Amino acid sequence: MVDRRNRLRWALIALLLVAAGVAGSLISFDRLPRVDADTPLLPDAAVARWRQAEDWRLAALAALGLLLALYGWRILAAQLRRGGGRTAMGDLELAATNSNGDRPGGRTVVRSPALAHSIEDDLERVGGVQRALVGLFGSPHQPELRAQLDVSGTADLRRVRERVTAALERLAATTTVPPRSATVTFRVVEGHTRRVQ
Amino acid sequence: MRPFNRILSLLLGLALIASGLLIVVEVVTAFVRDTPWPIRVDQWAATLRQQTFADTVPRIVFLATAAVGLVLLAAEARPWPKRSLTLASDGQRSWWLHRRSAERQIARAVRSGTSATAAKVRLRPRGPSWRLRVGVTASPEARPDIEQRARAAIQRLGGPQDAPVRVRIAKARRVN
């Protein structure tokens, strides 16, 4: 998502650069009618307007500066956020129930990083998987799971897939929160398959 | 291109924050002290008033701006190879394979099981299937072995069995 936005943003910026560069060059070579090549880069009229600017215009300019800084912050934060701009999953809250199905009060809170780490541990126990990186996004009761698994080059990915499916189903059963969707990306790394535990 | 765009966007974000805050400070200081700070806008405005479009420096800047814009536009507009290839999808679960790592693995498989000394692999999606191109330095007799090793590697990676494999062989140079 972030990559797509970046691509669009830079394509637009590139178009603006081309437009500005071409327009400036045309004026510079006196190829644009109505604008003389000897025109100053900053016309006197613009300077005069700035000097006579009323207070509210200055305030509007300051507000524009703040908006610009805010937009810059949004761009910066989007690049640094994990998960390609998706909303990270909040903590999972489970209401306590007794054997009769009653709710005696109290609740269990499972921190989302703890849940992600436990899934990573589980996936790393799958034969052929050397390292697992899991991200949980969206609603805690129907999360979107994204996993990147480093698998050994000697592993058979079809078998690894079957084992990972089983691990994900175990997860759904133990946490009572089946992921709404799971996206698993395998990255093949050099090395040997670990023994299945 | 994706990491390049990310770094560029990080720099853009920082530049926008800096310039946005600079505008606020300039306006406030111009209002309070009647002299903008930290940049004397009136001084560089005077320089811009003296320079015309026909001057050499602005001309170079305009041409450079257009050139940079064109290069950037071409880089953003050209098709980028997909980062991952689809292995399977059933609506709820989707399985992907990191393309570069798969290319490296196929190259390793070709090099380790045949007489090929160098292998360059290009893996691309082709509809629901994949398309594989292998460039190797080997003797022409090694072609069937190389093809067979590449197909076996695709199969182990869980890829489509009908993926077309094209092998291009460059003969190894004889050392005198």
Coordinates of C-alpha atoms in Angstrom, one line a residue:
Chain A
M1 CA 0.0 0.0 0.0
V2 CA 2.8 2.4 1.0
D3 CA 4.8 1.5 -2.1
R4 CA 1.8 2.1 -4.4
R5 CA 1.2 5.5 -2.8
N6 CA 4.9 6.4 -3.0
R7 CA 5.0 5.4 -6.7
L8 CA 1.9 7.6 -7.4
R9 CA 3.3 10.5 -5.4
W10 CA 6.7 10.4 -7.1
A11 CA 5.1 10.1 -10.6
L12 CA 3.0 13.2 -9.8
I13 CA 6.1 15.1 -8.5
A14 CA 8.0 14.0 -11.6
L15 CA 5.2 15.4 -13.8
L16 CA 5.3 18.7 -11.9
L17 CA 9.1 18.8 -12.3
V18 CA 8.8 18.2 -16.0
A19 CA 6.1 20.8 -16.4
A20 CA 8.0 23.4 -14.4
G21 CA 11.3 22.6 -16.1
V22 CA 9.9 22.7 -19.6
A23 CA 7.9 25.9 -19.0
G24 CA 10.9 27.6 -17.5
S25 CA 13.1 26.5 -20.4
L26 CA 10.6 27.7 -23.0
I27 CA 10.5 31.1 -21.4
S28 CA 14.2 31.1 -21.0
F29 CA 14.7 30.4 -24.8
D30 CA 12.0 33.0 -25.6
R31 CA 9.7 30.3 -27.0
L32 CA 6.6 31.1 -24.9
P33 CA 4.4 33.8 -26.2
R34 CA 3.3 36.6 -23.8
V35 CA 6.2 36.0 -21.4
D36 CA 9.5 37.7 -22.2
A37 CA 12.8 35.9 -21.6
D38 CA 14.0 39.1 -19.8
T39 CA 11.2 38.9 -17.2
P40 CA 12.7 38.7 -13.6
L41 CA 12.2 35.4 -11.9
L42 CA 10.4 37.2 -9.1
P43 CA 8.1 39.9 -10.5
D44 CA 7.9 43.2 -8.6
A45 CA 4.2 42.8 -8.3
A46 CA 4.7 39.7 -6.2
V47 CA 7.1 41.5 -3.9
A48 CA 4.8 44.4 -3.5
R49 CA 1.9 42.1 -2.7
W50 CA 4.0 40.4 0.1
R51 CA 5.0 43.8 1.6
Q52 CA 1.4 44.9 1.7
A53 CA 0.1 41.6 3.0
E54 CA -2.6 41.9 5.6
D55 CA -2.3 40.1 8.9
W56 CA -4.9 37.5 8.1
R57 CA -2.9 36.6 4.9
L58 CA 0.2 36.1 7.1
A59 CA -1.8 34.0 9.5
A60 CA -3.0 31.9 6.5
L61 CA 0.5 31.4 5.3
A62 CA 1.6 30.3 8.8
A63 CA -1.4 27.8 8.8
L64 CA -0.3 26.6 5.4
G65 CA 3.2 26.0 6.9
L66 CA 1.8 24.0 9.7
L67 CA -0.3 21.9 7.3
L68 CA 2.8 21.3 5.2
A69 CA 4.7 20.1 8.3
L70 CA 1.8 17.8 9.2
Y71 CA 1.7 16.3 5.8
G72 CA 5.4 15.7 5.9
W73 CA 5.0 14.0 9.3
R74 CA 2.3 11.7 7.8
I75 CA 4.6 10.7 4.9
L76 CA 7.5 10.1 7.3
A77 CA 5.3 8.0 9.7
A78 CA 3.9 5.9 6.8
Q79 CA 7.5 5.0 5.7
L80 CA 8.5 4.0 9.2
R81 CA 5.4 2.0 10.1
R82 CA 5.5 -1.8 9.8
G83 CA 2.8 -3.6 7.8
G84 CA 2.7 -1.3 4.8
G85 CA 0.4 1.3 6.3
R86 CA -2.1 -1.2 7.8
T87 CA -3.6 -0.6 11.2
A88 CA -1.8 -2.7 13.8
M89 CA -4.1 -5.0 15.8
G90 CA -5.1 -3.9 19.3
D91 CA -4.9 -6.1 22.3
L92 CA -7.3 -9.1 22.4
E93 CA -9.8 -9.0 25.3
L94 CA -11.5 -12.2 26.3
A95 CA -14.4 -12.2 28.8
A96 CA -14.1 -14.8 31.6
T97 CA -16.6 -17.7 31.5
N98 CA -17.1 -20.6 33.8
S99 CA -18.1 -24.2 33.0
N100 CA -21.9 -23.2 33.0
G101 CA -21.2 -20.6 30.3
D102 CA -21.9 -17.8 32.8
R103 CA -19.8 -14.7 32.8
P104 CA -18.7 -14.2 36.4
G105 CA -16.8 -11.0 35.5
G106 CA -13.2 -10.3 34.9
R107 CA -11.4 -10.5 31.6
T108 CA -8.2 -11.7 30.0
V109 CA -6.1 -9.4 27.9
V110 CA -3.7 -10.8 25.4
R111 CA -1.2 -8.2 24.2
S112 CA -1.0 -8.3 20.4
P113 CA 2.8 -8.5 20.3
A114 CA 2.6 -11.5 22.6
L115 CA 0.1 -13.2 20.3
A116 CA 2.3 -12.4 17.3
H117 CA 5.4 -13.8 19.0
S118 CA 3.6 -17.0 20.1
I119 CA 2.5 -17.6 16.4
E120 CA 6.1 -16.9 15.3
D121 CA 7.4 -19.5 17.9
D122 CA 4.8 -22.0 16.6
L123 CA 5.7 -21.4 13.0
E124 CA 9.4 -21.7 13.7
R125 CA 8.8 -25.2 15.0
V126 CA 7.5 -26.2 11.6
G127 CA 10.1 -28.4 9.8
G128 CA 11.9 -26.3 7.1
V129 CA 11.0 -23.0 8.6
Q130 CA 14.1 -21.2 9.9
R131 CA 12.6 -17.9 10.9
A132 CA 9.1 -16.5 11.1
L133 CA 8.0 -12.8 11.2
V134 CA 4.3 -12.3 11.9
G135 CA 2.2 -9.1 11.8
L136 CA -1.4 -8.9 13.0
F137 CA -3.6 -6.2 11.7
G138 CA -7.2 -4.9 12.0
S139 CA -9.8 -6.1 14.5
P140 CA -8.5 -8.2 17.4
H141 CA -11.4 -10.6 17.0
Q142 CA -10.9 -11.1 13.2
P143 CA -7.4 -10.1 12.6
E144 CA -5.5 -10.1 9.3
L145 CA -2.4 -12.2 9.6
R146 CA 0.7 -11.6 7.5
A147 CA 3.7 -13.8 7.9
Q148 CA 7.0 -14.0 6.2
L149 CA 8.7 -17.3 6.6
D150 CA 12.4 -17.9 5.8
V151 CA 12.5 -21.5 4.6
S152 CA 15.4 -23.7 3.9
G153 CA 16.4 -24.2 0.3
T154 CA 16.3 -27.9 0.7
A155 CA 12.7 -27.9 2.1
D156 CA 9.7 -29.0 0.0
L157 CA 7.4 -26.0 0.0
R158 CA 4.3 -28.0 -0.6
R159 CA 4.9 -30.0 2.7
V160 CA 5.9 -26.8 4.5
R161 CA 2.6 -25.3 3.4
E162 CA 0.6 -28.2 4.8
R163 CA 2.4 -27.9 8.1
V164 CA 1.9 -24.1 8.3
T165 CA -1.8 -24.6 7.5
A166 CA -2.0 -27.0 10.5
A167 CA -0.2 -24.5 12.7
L168 CA -2.6 -21.7 11.7
E169 CA -5.6 -23.9 12.4
R170 CA -4.1 -24.7 15.9
L171 CA -3.8 -21.0 16.5
A172 CA -7.5 -20.4 15.6
A173 CA -8.5 -23.2 18.0
T174 CA -6.4 -22.1 20.9
T175 CA -7.0 -18.4 20.7
T176 CA -10.6 -18.6 19.5
V177 CA -9.8 -15.9 17.0
P178 CA -9.6 -17.3 13.6
P179 CA -7.8 -14.8 11.3
R180 CA -10.0 -13.2 8.8
S181 CA -7.3 -13.7 6.2
A182 CA -3.8 -15.0 6.2
T183 CA -1.1 -14.0 3.8
V184 CA 2.0 -16.1 4.0
T185 CA 5.2 -15.3 2.0
F186 CA 8.0 -17.8 1.8
R187 CA 11.5 -16.5 1.4
V188 CA 14.0 -19.2 0.4
V189 CA 17.3 -19.0 2.3
E190 CA 20.4 -21.0 1.9
G191 CA 20.7 -23.7 4.5
H192 CA 19.5 -27.1 5.6
T193 CA 16.1 -28.1 6.9
R194 CA 15.8 -28.3 10.7
R195 CA 14.6 -31.5 12.1
V196 CA 10.8 -31.6 12.7
Q197 CA 10.1 -31.5 16.4
Chain B
M1 CA 12.9 1.0 -7.0
R2 CA 10.7 0.4 -3.9
P3 CA 13.5 1.0 -1.4
F4 CA 14.6 4.0 -3.4
N5 CA 11.1 5.4 -3.3
R6 CA 11.0 4.8 0.5
I7 CA 14.2 6.7 1.1
L8 CA 13.1 9.5 -1.2
S9 CA 9.8 9.7 0.6
L10 CA 11.5 9.8 4.0
L11 CA 13.6 12.7 2.7
L12 CA 10.5 14.4 1.3
G13 CA 8.8 14.0 4.7
L14 CA 11.7 15.5 6.5
A15 CA 12.0 18.4 4.0
L16 CA 8.3 19.2 4.3
I17 CA 8.4 19.2 8.1
A18 CA 11.5 21.5 8.0
S19 CA 10.1 23.8 5.4
G20 CA 6.6 24.0 7.0
L21 CA 8.1 24.9 10.4
L22 CA 10.4 27.4 8.7
I23 CA 7.5 29.1 7.1
V24 CA 5.8 29.4 10.5
V25 CA 8.9 30.8 12.2
E26 CA 9.5 33.2 9.3
V27 CA 5.9 34.5 9.4
V28 CA 6.0 34.9 13.2
T29 CA 9.3 36.7 13.3
A30 CA 8.3 38.9 10.4
F31 CA 5.2 39.8 12.3
V32 CA 6.9 40.4 15.7
R33 CA 10.3 41.9 14.8
D34 CA 9.5 43.1 11.3
T35 CA 12.5 41.2 10.0
P36 CA 12.1 37.5 9.0
W37 CA 14.4 35.0 10.7
P38 CA 16.4 32.7 10.3
I39 CA 16.3 33.3 6.5
R40 CA 16.3 36.9 5.2
V41 CA 13.5 36.5 2.6
D42 CA 14.0 40.1 1.4
Q43 CA 17.6 39.4 0.6
W44 CA 17.1 36.3 -1.6
A45 CA 14.0 38.0 -3.1
A46 CA 16.2 40.8 -4.2
T47 CA 18.5 38.3 -5.9
L48 CA 15.6 36.7 -7.7
R49 CA 14.4 40.1 -8.8
Q50 CA 17.7 40.8 -10.5
Q51 CA 17.9 37.4 -12.2
T52 CA 15.9 36.9 -15.4
F53 CA 14.7 33.7 -17.2
A54 CA 17.3 34.2 -19.9
D55 CA 20.2 34.2 -17.4
T56 CA 22.5 31.2 -17.5
V57 CA 22.0 29.9 -14.0
P58 CA 18.1 29.8 -14.2
R59 CA 18.4 28.3 -17.6
I60 CA 20.6 25.4 -16.3
V61 CA 18.3 24.9 -13.3
F62 CA 15.2 24.7 -15.6
L63 CA 16.8 22.2 -17.9
A64 CA 18.1 20.1 -15.0
T65 CA 14.7 20.2 -13.4
A66 CA 13.0 18.9 -16.6
A67 CA 15.7 16.2 -17.0
V68 CA 15.4 15.0 -13.4
G69 CA 11.6 15.0 -13.8
L70 CA 11.8 12.9 -17.0
V71 CA 14.2 10.4 -15.5
L72 CA 12.0 10.0 -12.4
L73 CA 8.9 9.7 -14.5
A74 CA 10.4 7.0 -16.7
A75 CA 11.6 5.1 -13.5
E76 CA 8.2 5.3 -11.9
A77 CA 6.2 4.5 -15.1
R78 CA 8.1 1.5 -16.3
P79 CA 6.7 -1.8 -15.1
W80 CA 8.3 -3.1 -12.0
P81 CA 8.9 -6.9 -11.5
K82 CA 6.6 -8.3 -8.8
R83 CA 8.2 -8.8 -5.5
S84 CA 6.4 -12.1 -4.9
L85 CA 4.8 -14.8 -7.0
T86 CA 1.5 -16.4 -6.2
L87 CA 1.7 -20.0 -5.1
A88 CA -1.9 -20.6 -4.1
S89 CA -4.9 -18.8 -2.8
D90 CA -8.2 -20.0 -1.5
G91 CA -9.8 -16.7 -0.6
Q92 CA -9.0 -16.8 3.1
R93 CA -5.4 -17.9 2.8
S94 CA -2.9 -16.8 0.2
W95 CA 0.6 -18.2 -0.3
W96 CA 3.4 -16.3 -1.9
L97 CA 6.9 -16.9 -2.8
H98 CA 9.6 -14.1 -2.6
R99 CA 10.7 -13.9 -6.2
R100 CA 14.4 -12.9 -5.7
S101 CA 15.0 -15.6 -3.2
A102 CA 13.4 -18.2 -5.5
E103 CA 15.7 -17.0 -8.4
R104 CA 18.7 -17.4 -6.2
Q105 CA 17.6 -20.9 -5.1
I106 CA 17.0 -22.0 -8.7
A107 CA 20.4 -20.6 -9.7
R108 CA 22.0 -22.6 -6.8
A109 CA 20.2 -25.7 -7.9
V110 CA 21.4 -25.4 -11.5
R111 CA 25.0 -24.7 -10.5
S112 CA 25.3 -27.4 -7.9
G113 CA 23.9 -30.3 -10.1
T114 CA 25.3 -29.5 -13.5
S115 CA 28.5 -28.4 -15.2
A116 CA 27.2 -24.8 -15.3
T117 CA 29.6 -22.4 -13.7
A118 CA 27.5 -19.3 -13.6
A119 CA 23.7 -19.0 -13.7
K120 CA 21.5 -16.0 -13.9
V121 CA 17.8 -16.7 -13.3
R122 CA 14.8 -14.6 -14.2
L123 CA 11.5 -15.6 -12.8
R124 CA 8.3 -13.8 -13.8
P125 CA 4.6 -14.5 -13.5
R126 CA 2.9 -15.4 -16.7
G127 CA -0.9 -15.5 -16.2
P128 CA -1.6 -18.2 -13.6
S129 CA 1.8 -19.8 -14.4
W130 CA 5.4 -18.7 -14.2
R131 CA 8.0 -18.1 -16.9
L132 CA 11.6 -19.0 -16.2
R133 CA 14.7 -17.8 -18.0
V134 CA 18.1 -19.3 -17.1
G135 CA 21.3 -17.9 -18.5
V136 CA 24.3 -20.1 -17.8
T137 CA 27.9 -20.5 -18.7
A138 CA 28.2 -24.2 -19.6
S139 CA 28.8 -26.6 -22.5
P140 CA 25.8 -27.0 -24.9
E141 CA 25.5 -30.7 -23.9
A142 CA 24.5 -29.7 -20.4
R143 CA 21.2 -28.2 -21.6
P144 CA 19.0 -31.1 -20.7
D145 CA 20.5 -31.4 -17.3
I146 CA 20.1 -27.7 -16.6
E147 CA 16.5 -27.8 -17.7
Q148 CA 15.8 -30.8 -15.6
R149 CA 17.4 -29.2 -12.5
A150 CA 15.5 -26.0 -13.0
R151 CA 12.2 -27.8 -13.3
A152 CA 12.9 -29.9 -10.2
A153 CA 13.7 -26.7 -8.3
I154 CA 10.4 -25.1 -9.4
Q155 CA 8.6 -28.2 -8.3
R156 CA 10.3 -28.2 -4.9
L157 CA 9.3 -24.5 -4.5
G158 CA 5.7 -25.4 -5.1
G159 CA 5.5 -23.7 -8.4
P160 CA 3.5 -24.7 -11.5
Q161 CA 4.8 -27.8 -13.2
D162 CA 3.9 -26.5 -16.7
A163 CA 6.1 -23.3 -16.3
P164 CA 8.0 -22.8 -19.5
V165 CA 11.8 -22.9 -18.9
R166 CA 14.1 -21.2 -21.4
V167 CA 17.8 -21.9 -21.1
R168 CA 20.4 -19.7 -22.8
I169 CA 23.9 -21.0 -22.8
A170 CA 27.0 -19.0 -23.1
K171 CA 30.0 -21.2 -23.9
A172 CA 32.8 -21.1 -21.3
R173 CA 35.9 -19.4 -22.7
R174 CA 38.9 -21.7 -23.0
V175 CA 41.9 -20.6 -20.8
N176 CA 45.1 -20.6 -22.8

